[in-house]
Amino acid sequence: NCGAIPVNLMESEFFGYKKGAFTGAGSDKMGYLGLADKGTLFLDELGELDPLLQVKLLRVLEGGGFTPLGDTKLSLPDLRIIAATNRNLEDSIKAGRMREDFFYRIHVIPIQIPSLRERKEDILLLLEHFLKLKYQDKPLPRIPGQVLDAMMAYEWPGNVRELQNTLYRYITLNRLDFLSPMHDKGSSLSITEAPIEPAKIDSDVTGTLREAVSTFERSYIRKLLEAHKWQRSKVADQLGIDRKTLYRKITRHGL
């Protein structure tokens, strides 16, 4: 995280140092560039890099390597660099915060990630990810269908961070709060969902227990799919299983 490293420590953090290079350097330390040798270094918040460090990184990017503080041996790491920023780097060049030569050297394959409102199909995947982060090995809470519908309809001006905070706030307070006035339905919603009645099995059903369970499972999954208009992510969430497992069951039961 380039924005979290103090300017006076950036050089030692990136290039490392040798024992005795400065007061307090009691042992050798390998920098990020050395640690990433034969691998990948991800630079988050690239727009926060100090221009002086940009000059030294430019040399590394051009294959000139680097020398750790207090060392005389040149290091030539073999690494891939991936960088991310929420700044407009061309504006940063005009403002003098970024060197133009550094920008064009690192701006090789640009990937523009659209805002969350432009890729709402990712919302359910992100919700599942955040729930797994929070609960880890514990059972995941069920998010009612109306809550998911409200989240899909919201514009998310705060993007993924706002989605995460809104989810955790809902779990804690059992209340869906949208903090932006962009939401047409009001800034605060308390939502509950009426439970869907389980599918019933005829009392005269015959066969083994495995066959009876399979018959019930097929009927119950079909009922949930119809109730949720075949939105499989919602059905998987209500069943407490992941989508891949649901897809396999749908295929196995011929639904």
mmCIF file of C-alpha atoms in Angstrom:
data_model
loop_
_atom_site.group_PDB
_atom_site.id
_atom_site.type_symbol
_atom_site.label_atom_id
_atom_site.label_comp_id
_atom_site.label_asym_id
_atom_site.label_seq_id
_atom_site.Cartn_x
_atom_site.Cartn_y
_atom_site.Cartn_z
ATOM 1 C CA ASN A 1 0.000 0.000 0.000
ATOM 2 C CA CYS A 2 1.987 2.963 -1.309
ATOM 3 C CA GLY A 3 -0.227 5.399 0.556
ATOM 4 C CA ALA A 4 0.594 3.809 3.936
ATOM 5 C CA ILE A 5 4.404 4.029 3.735
ATOM 6 C CA PRO A 6 5.988 7.214 5.145
ATOM 7 C CA VAL A 7 8.016 9.060 2.500
ATOM 8 C CA ASN A 8 11.246 8.783 4.528
ATOM 9 C CA LEU A 9 10.877 4.982 4.699
ATOM 10 C CA MET A 10 9.848 4.289 1.110
ATOM 11 C CA GLU A 11 13.359 3.677 -0.191
ATOM 12 C CA SER A 12 14.293 1.203 2.539
ATOM 13 C CA GLU A 13 10.909 -0.542 2.258
ATOM 14 C CA PHE A 14 11.234 -1.024 -1.506
ATOM 15 C CA PHE A 15 14.978 -1.656 -1.864
ATOM 16 C CA GLY A 16 15.909 -3.028 1.545
ATOM 17 C CA TYR A 17 19.120 -2.317 3.420
ATOM 18 C CA LYS A 18 22.244 -3.916 4.821
ATOM 19 C CA LYS A 19 23.191 -4.116 8.460
ATOM 20 C CA GLY A 20 24.738 -0.849 9.635
ATOM 21 C CA ALA A 21 23.442 1.194 6.692
ATOM 22 C CA PHE A 22 21.994 3.703 9.140
ATOM 23 C CA THR A 23 21.298 4.081 12.850
ATOM 24 C CA GLY A 24 18.964 1.317 13.952
ATOM 25 C CA ALA A 25 19.757 -1.025 11.040
ATOM 26 C CA GLY A 26 20.762 -3.950 13.239
ATOM 27 C CA SER A 27 20.386 -6.611 10.561
ATOM 28 C CA ASP A 28 19.909 -7.029 6.838
ATOM 29 C CA LYS A 29 16.411 -6.435 5.510
ATOM 30 C CA MET A 30 15.141 -7.440 2.088
ATOM 31 C CA GLY A 31 12.857 -4.907 0.428
ATOM 32 C CA TYR A 32 9.653 -5.527 -1.501
ATOM 33 C CA LEU A 33 11.485 -5.702 -4.832
ATOM 34 C CA GLY A 34 13.808 -8.407 -3.552
ATOM 35 C CA LEU A 35 10.985 -10.349 -1.919
ATOM 36 C CA ALA A 36 9.051 -10.310 -5.202
ATOM 37 C CA ASP A 37 11.913 -11.837 -7.228
ATOM 38 C CA LYS A 38 10.513 -14.582 -9.499
ATOM 39 C CA GLY A 39 7.023 -13.403 -8.571
ATOM 40 C CA THR A 40 4.632 -10.454 -8.650
ATOM 41 C CA LEU A 41 4.672 -7.161 -6.756
ATOM 42 C CA PHE A 42 1.278 -5.463 -6.423
ATOM 43 C CA LEU A 43 1.501 -1.710 -5.862
ATOM 44 C CA ASP A 44 -1.770 -0.412 -4.470
ATOM 45 C CA GLU A 45 -2.478 3.355 -4.474
ATOM 46 C CA LEU A 46 0.277 3.951 -7.043
ATOM 47 C CA GLY A 47 -0.698 7.611 -7.313
ATOM 48 C CA GLU A 48 0.638 8.205 -3.786
ATOM 49 C CA LEU A 49 4.264 7.369 -4.669
ATOM 50 C CA ASP A 50 6.713 10.187 -4.030
ATOM 51 C CA PRO A 51 8.249 11.577 -7.273
ATOM 52 C CA LEU A 52 11.794 10.867 -5.980
ATOM 53 C CA LEU A 53 10.968 7.188 -5.552
ATOM 54 C CA GLN A 54 9.353 7.172 -8.996
ATOM 55 C CA VAL A 55 12.764 8.019 -10.472
ATOM 56 C CA LYS A 56 14.403 5.048 -8.744
ATOM 57 C CA LEU A 57 11.581 2.653 -9.605
ATOM 58 C CA LEU A 58 11.801 3.804 -13.215
ATOM 59 C CA ARG A 59 15.349 2.494 -13.326
ATOM 60 C CA VAL A 60 14.177 -0.876 -12.007
ATOM 61 C CA LEU A 61 11.367 -1.019 -14.553
ATOM 62 C CA GLU A 62 13.827 -0.327 -17.351
ATOM 63 C CA GLY A 63 16.005 -3.246 -16.255
ATOM 64 C CA GLY A 64 18.674 -1.272 -14.456
ATOM 65 C CA GLY A 65 18.079 -3.005 -11.128
ATOM 66 C CA PHE A 66 18.687 -1.422 -7.732
ATOM 67 C CA THR A 67 21.177 -1.324 -4.903
ATOM 68 C CA PRO A 68 19.972 -1.862 -1.302
ATOM 69 C CA LEU A 69 20.923 0.858 1.156
ATOM 70 C CA GLY A 70 24.451 0.305 2.455
ATOM 71 C CA ASP A 71 25.279 -2.287 -0.204
ATOM 72 C CA THR A 72 27.516 -2.082 -3.282
ATOM 73 C CA LYS A 73 26.095 -5.081 -5.137
ATOM 74 C CA LEU A 74 23.525 -4.459 -7.842
ATOM 75 C CA SER A 75 20.323 -6.516 -7.606
ATOM 76 C CA LEU A 76 18.448 -7.426 -10.770
ATOM 77 C CA PRO A 77 15.114 -8.919 -9.705
ATOM 78 C CA ASP A 78 12.947 -10.787 -12.189
ATOM 79 C CA LEU A 79 9.408 -9.741 -11.307
ATOM 80 C CA ARG A 80 6.074 -8.656 -12.662
ATOM 81 C CA ILE A 81 4.553 -5.410 -11.381
ATOM 82 C CA ILE A 82 0.814 -4.835 -11.152
ATOM 83 C CA ALA A 83 -0.364 -1.433 -9.969
ATOM 84 C CA ALA A 84 -3.715 0.043 -8.981
ATOM 85 C CA THR A 85 -4.974 3.530 -8.239
ATOM 86 C CA ASN A 86 -8.232 5.441 -7.912
ATOM 87 C CA ARG A 87 -6.566 8.652 -9.067
ATOM 88 C CA ASN A 88 -6.570 10.059 -12.584
ATOM 89 C CA LEU A 89 -2.833 9.714 -13.230
ATOM 90 C CA GLU A 90 -2.883 12.040 -16.219
ATOM 91 C CA ASP A 91 -4.208 14.761 -13.915
ATOM 92 C CA SER A 92 -1.448 13.859 -11.454
ATOM 93 C CA ILE A 93 1.124 14.442 -14.196
ATOM 94 C CA LYS A 94 -0.292 17.900 -14.883
ATOM 95 C CA ALA A 95 -0.264 18.670 -11.147
ATOM 96 C CA GLY A 96 3.361 17.549 -10.828
ATOM 97 C CA ARG A 97 2.599 14.610 -8.516
ATOM 98 C CA MET A 98 3.667 11.985 -11.062
ATOM 99 C CA ARG A 99 6.538 11.932 -13.514
ATOM 100 C CA GLU A 100 5.475 11.540 -17.119
ATOM 101 C CA ASP A 101 8.258 9.082 -17.973
ATOM 102 C CA PHE A 102 7.330 6.891 -14.996
ATOM 103 C CA PHE A 103 3.652 6.939 -15.988
ATOM 104 C CA TYR A 104 4.311 5.815 -19.559
ATOM 105 C CA ARG A 105 6.735 3.135 -18.390
ATOM 106 C CA ILE A 106 4.286 1.546 -15.978
ATOM 107 C CA HIS A 107 1.154 2.204 -18.073
ATOM 108 C CA VAL A 108 1.624 -0.829 -20.340
ATOM 109 C CA ILE A 109 -1.631 -2.786 -20.156
ATOM 110 C CA PRO A 110 -4.286 -0.573 -18.547
ATOM 111 C CA ILE A 111 -7.409 -2.197 -17.107
ATOM 112 C CA GLN A 112 -10.312 0.067 -16.253
ATOM 113 C CA ILE A 113 -12.520 -1.486 -13.560
ATOM 114 C CA PRO A 114 -16.081 -0.134 -13.897
ATOM 115 C CA SER A 115 -17.976 1.150 -10.894
ATOM 116 C CA LEU A 116 -20.206 -1.284 -9.022
ATOM 117 C CA ARG A 117 -23.370 0.237 -10.516
ATOM 118 C CA GLU A 118 -22.069 -0.825 -13.942
ATOM 119 C CA ARG A 119 -21.462 -4.451 -12.924
ATOM 120 C CA LYS A 120 -24.295 -5.329 -10.598
ATOM 121 C CA GLU A 121 -23.933 -8.987 -11.486
ATOM 122 C CA ASP A 122 -20.915 -8.936 -9.138
ATOM 123 C CA ILE A 123 -22.950 -7.844 -6.103
ATOM 124 C CA LEU A 124 -24.032 -11.340 -5.046
ATOM 125 C CA LEU A 125 -20.496 -12.667 -5.467
ATOM 126 C CA LEU A 126 -19.116 -9.834 -3.355
ATOM 127 C CA LEU A 127 -21.748 -10.358 -0.650
ATOM 128 C CA GLU A 128 -20.805 -14.012 -0.373
ATOM 129 C CA HIS A 129 -17.123 -13.086 -0.229
ATOM 130 C CA PHE A 130 -17.634 -10.548 2.568
ATOM 131 C CA LEU A 131 -19.797 -12.954 4.558
ATOM 132 C CA LYS A 132 -17.132 -15.652 4.337
ATOM 133 C CA LEU A 133 -14.505 -13.152 5.470
ATOM 134 C CA LYS A 134 -16.559 -12.196 8.505
ATOM 135 C CA TYR A 135 -17.833 -15.629 9.558
ATOM 136 C CA GLN A 136 -14.992 -17.818 8.241
ATOM 137 C CA ASP A 137 -15.804 -21.381 9.422
ATOM 138 C CA LYS A 138 -19.138 -20.424 10.999
ATOM 139 C CA PRO A 139 -22.507 -20.890 9.236
ATOM 140 C CA LEU A 140 -23.279 -17.911 7.004
ATOM 141 C CA PRO A 141 -26.406 -15.868 7.808
ATOM 142 C CA ARG A 142 -29.216 -15.871 5.248
ATOM 143 C CA ILE A 143 -29.910 -12.610 3.442
ATOM 144 C CA PRO A 144 -33.651 -12.258 2.639
ATOM 145 C CA GLY A 145 -34.741 -11.866 -0.958
ATOM 146 C CA GLN A 146 -36.109 -8.341 -0.437
ATOM 147 C CA VAL A 147 -32.750 -7.207 0.920
ATOM 148 C CA LEU A 148 -30.944 -8.627 -2.098
ATOM 149 C CA ASP A 149 -33.459 -6.955 -4.419
ATOM 150 C CA ALA A 150 -32.915 -3.604 -2.681
ATOM 151 C CA MET A 151 -29.154 -3.988 -2.949
ATOM 152 C CA MET A 152 -29.407 -4.825 -6.642
ATOM 153 C CA ALA A 153 -31.554 -1.735 -7.246
ATOM 154 C CA TYR A 154 -29.233 0.666 -5.381
ATOM 155 C CA GLU A 155 -26.649 2.687 -7.339
ATOM 156 C CA TRP A 156 -23.719 2.259 -4.880
ATOM 157 C CA PRO A 157 -21.944 5.615 -5.203
ATOM 158 C CA GLY A 158 -19.388 4.359 -2.670
ATOM 159 C CA ASN A 159 -18.712 1.236 -4.740
ATOM 160 C CA VAL A 160 -17.432 -1.969 -3.114
ATOM 161 C CA ARG A 161 -16.482 -0.396 0.239
ATOM 162 C CA GLU A 162 -20.015 0.946 0.649
ATOM 163 C CA LEU A 163 -21.440 -2.477 -0.199
ATOM 164 C CA GLN A 164 -19.297 -4.146 2.450
ATOM 165 C CA ASN A 165 -20.182 -1.612 5.144
ATOM 166 C CA THR A 166 -23.892 -1.742 4.279
ATOM 167 C CA LEU A 167 -23.854 -5.544 4.512
ATOM 168 C CA TYR A 168 -22.108 -5.591 7.903
ATOM 169 C CA ARG A 169 -24.437 -2.869 9.197
ATOM 170 C CA TYR A 170 -27.451 -4.915 8.095
ATOM 171 C CA ILE A 171 -26.117 -8.041 9.816
ATOM 172 C CA THR A 172 -25.478 -6.130 13.035
ATOM 173 C CA LEU A 173 -28.686 -4.068 13.195
ATOM 174 C CA ASN A 174 -31.045 -6.196 11.057
ATOM 175 C CA ARG A 175 -31.773 -2.978 9.211
ATOM 176 C CA LEU A 176 -30.783 -2.041 5.681
ATOM 177 C CA ASP A 177 -29.427 1.520 5.673
ATOM 178 C CA PHE A 178 -28.420 3.267 2.490
ATOM 179 C CA LEU A 179 -26.441 6.355 3.356
ATOM 180 C CA SER A 180 -26.777 8.082 0.007
ATOM 181 C CA PRO A 181 -29.803 10.171 -1.067
ATOM 182 C CA MET A 182 -29.447 8.516 -4.494
ATOM 183 C CA HIS A 183 -31.639 5.695 -3.202
ATOM 184 C CA ASP A 184 -35.205 6.426 -4.297
ATOM 185 C CA LYS A 185 -36.925 4.173 -1.781
ATOM 186 C CA GLY A 186 -35.702 5.983 1.313
ATOM 187 C CA SER A 187 -32.455 5.988 3.193
ATOM 188 C CA SER A 188 -33.408 3.356 5.760
ATOM 189 C CA LEU A 189 -35.334 0.136 5.343
ATOM 190 C CA SER A 190 -36.196 -2.556 7.877
ATOM 191 C CA ILE A 191 -36.818 -5.676 5.840
ATOM 192 C CA THR A 192 -37.959 -9.147 6.736
ATOM 193 C CA GLU A 193 -38.917 -11.983 4.461
ATOM 194 C CA ALA A 194 -41.800 -14.400 4.902
ATOM 195 C CA PRO A 195 -40.435 -17.940 4.948
ATOM 196 C CA ILE A 196 -41.199 -20.185 2.007
ATOM 197 C CA GLU A 197 -43.099 -23.274 3.035
ATOM 198 C CA PRO A 198 -41.201 -26.498 2.475
ATOM 199 C CA ALA A 199 -42.310 -28.782 -0.304
ATOM 200 C CA LYS A 200 -44.514 -31.641 0.851
ATOM 201 C CA ILE A 201 -44.040 -35.300 0.104
ATOM 202 C CA ASP A 202 -47.077 -37.505 -0.369
ATOM 203 C CA SER A 203 -47.646 -39.885 2.522
ATOM 204 C CA ASP A 204 -47.875 -42.871 0.176
ATOM 205 C CA VAL A 205 -44.440 -42.315 -1.375
ATOM 206 C CA THR A 206 -42.416 -45.511 -1.611
ATOM 207 C CA GLY A 207 -38.803 -46.405 -2.152
ATOM 208 C CA THR A 208 -35.551 -46.218 -0.222
ATOM 209 C CA LEU A 209 -34.622 -43.355 2.065
ATOM 210 C CA ARG A 210 -32.132 -42.133 -0.530
ATOM 211 C CA GLU A 211 -34.879 -42.040 -3.178
ATOM 212 C CA ALA A 212 -37.283 -40.257 -0.816
ATOM 213 C CA VAL A 213 -34.660 -37.638 0.077
ATOM 214 C CA SER A 214 -33.860 -37.140 -3.601
ATOM 215 C CA THR A 215 -37.563 -36.695 -4.408
ATOM 216 C CA PHE A 216 -37.980 -34.152 -1.632
ATOM 217 C CA GLU A 217 -34.820 -32.307 -2.607
ATOM 218 C CA ARG A 218 -35.917 -32.001 -6.229
ATOM 219 C CA SER A 219 -39.382 -30.766 -5.234
ATOM 220 C CA TYR A 220 -38.042 -28.294 -2.679
ATOM 221 C CA ILE A 221 -35.407 -26.840 -5.006
ATOM 222 C CA ARG A 222 -37.989 -26.437 -7.773
ATOM 223 C CA LYS A 223 -40.327 -24.637 -5.375
ATOM 224 C CA LEU A 224 -37.583 -22.234 -4.291
ATOM 225 C CA LEU A 225 -36.511 -21.603 -7.881
ATOM 226 C CA GLU A 226 -40.055 -20.722 -8.856
ATOM 227 C CA ALA A 227 -40.514 -18.527 -5.779
ATOM 228 C CA HIS A 228 -37.319 -16.600 -6.551
ATOM 229 C CA LYS A 229 -38.044 -16.411 -10.304
ATOM 230 C CA TRP A 230 -35.125 -18.761 -11.025
ATOM 231 C CA GLN A 231 -32.537 -16.441 -9.514
ATOM 232 C CA ARG A 232 -30.194 -19.228 -8.522
ATOM 233 C CA SER A 233 -27.931 -17.107 -6.329
ATOM 234 C CA LYS A 234 -30.860 -16.285 -4.050
ATOM 235 C CA VAL A 235 -31.908 -19.929 -3.907
ATOM 236 C CA ALA A 236 -28.381 -21.050 -3.044
ATOM 237 C CA ASP A 237 -28.257 -18.410 -0.314
ATOM 238 C CA GLN A 238 -31.539 -19.590 1.210
ATOM 239 C CA LEU A 239 -30.442 -23.229 1.077
ATOM 240 C CA GLY A 240 -27.139 -22.359 2.725
ATOM 241 C CA ILE A 241 -25.049 -23.863 -0.087
ATOM 242 C CA ASP A 242 -22.775 -22.328 -2.687
ATOM 243 C CA ARG A 243 -23.917 -21.770 -6.249
ATOM 244 C CA LYS A 244 -21.762 -24.538 -7.715
ATOM 245 C CA THR A 245 -23.411 -27.086 -5.445
ATOM 246 C CA LEU A 246 -26.849 -25.777 -6.432
ATOM 247 C CA TYR A 247 -25.961 -25.961 -10.135
ATOM 248 C CA ARG A 248 -24.924 -29.602 -9.735
ATOM 249 C CA LYS A 249 -28.188 -30.424 -7.990
ATOM 250 C CA ILE A 250 -30.218 -28.638 -10.669
ATOM 251 C CA THR A 251 -28.404 -30.616 -13.344
ATOM 252 C CA ARG A 252 -28.749 -33.923 -11.471
ATOM 253 C CA HIS A 253 -32.481 -33.442 -10.953
ATOM 254 C CA GLY A 254 -33.045 -32.271 -14.525
ATOM 255 C CA LEU A 255 -34.557 -28.933 -13.446
#
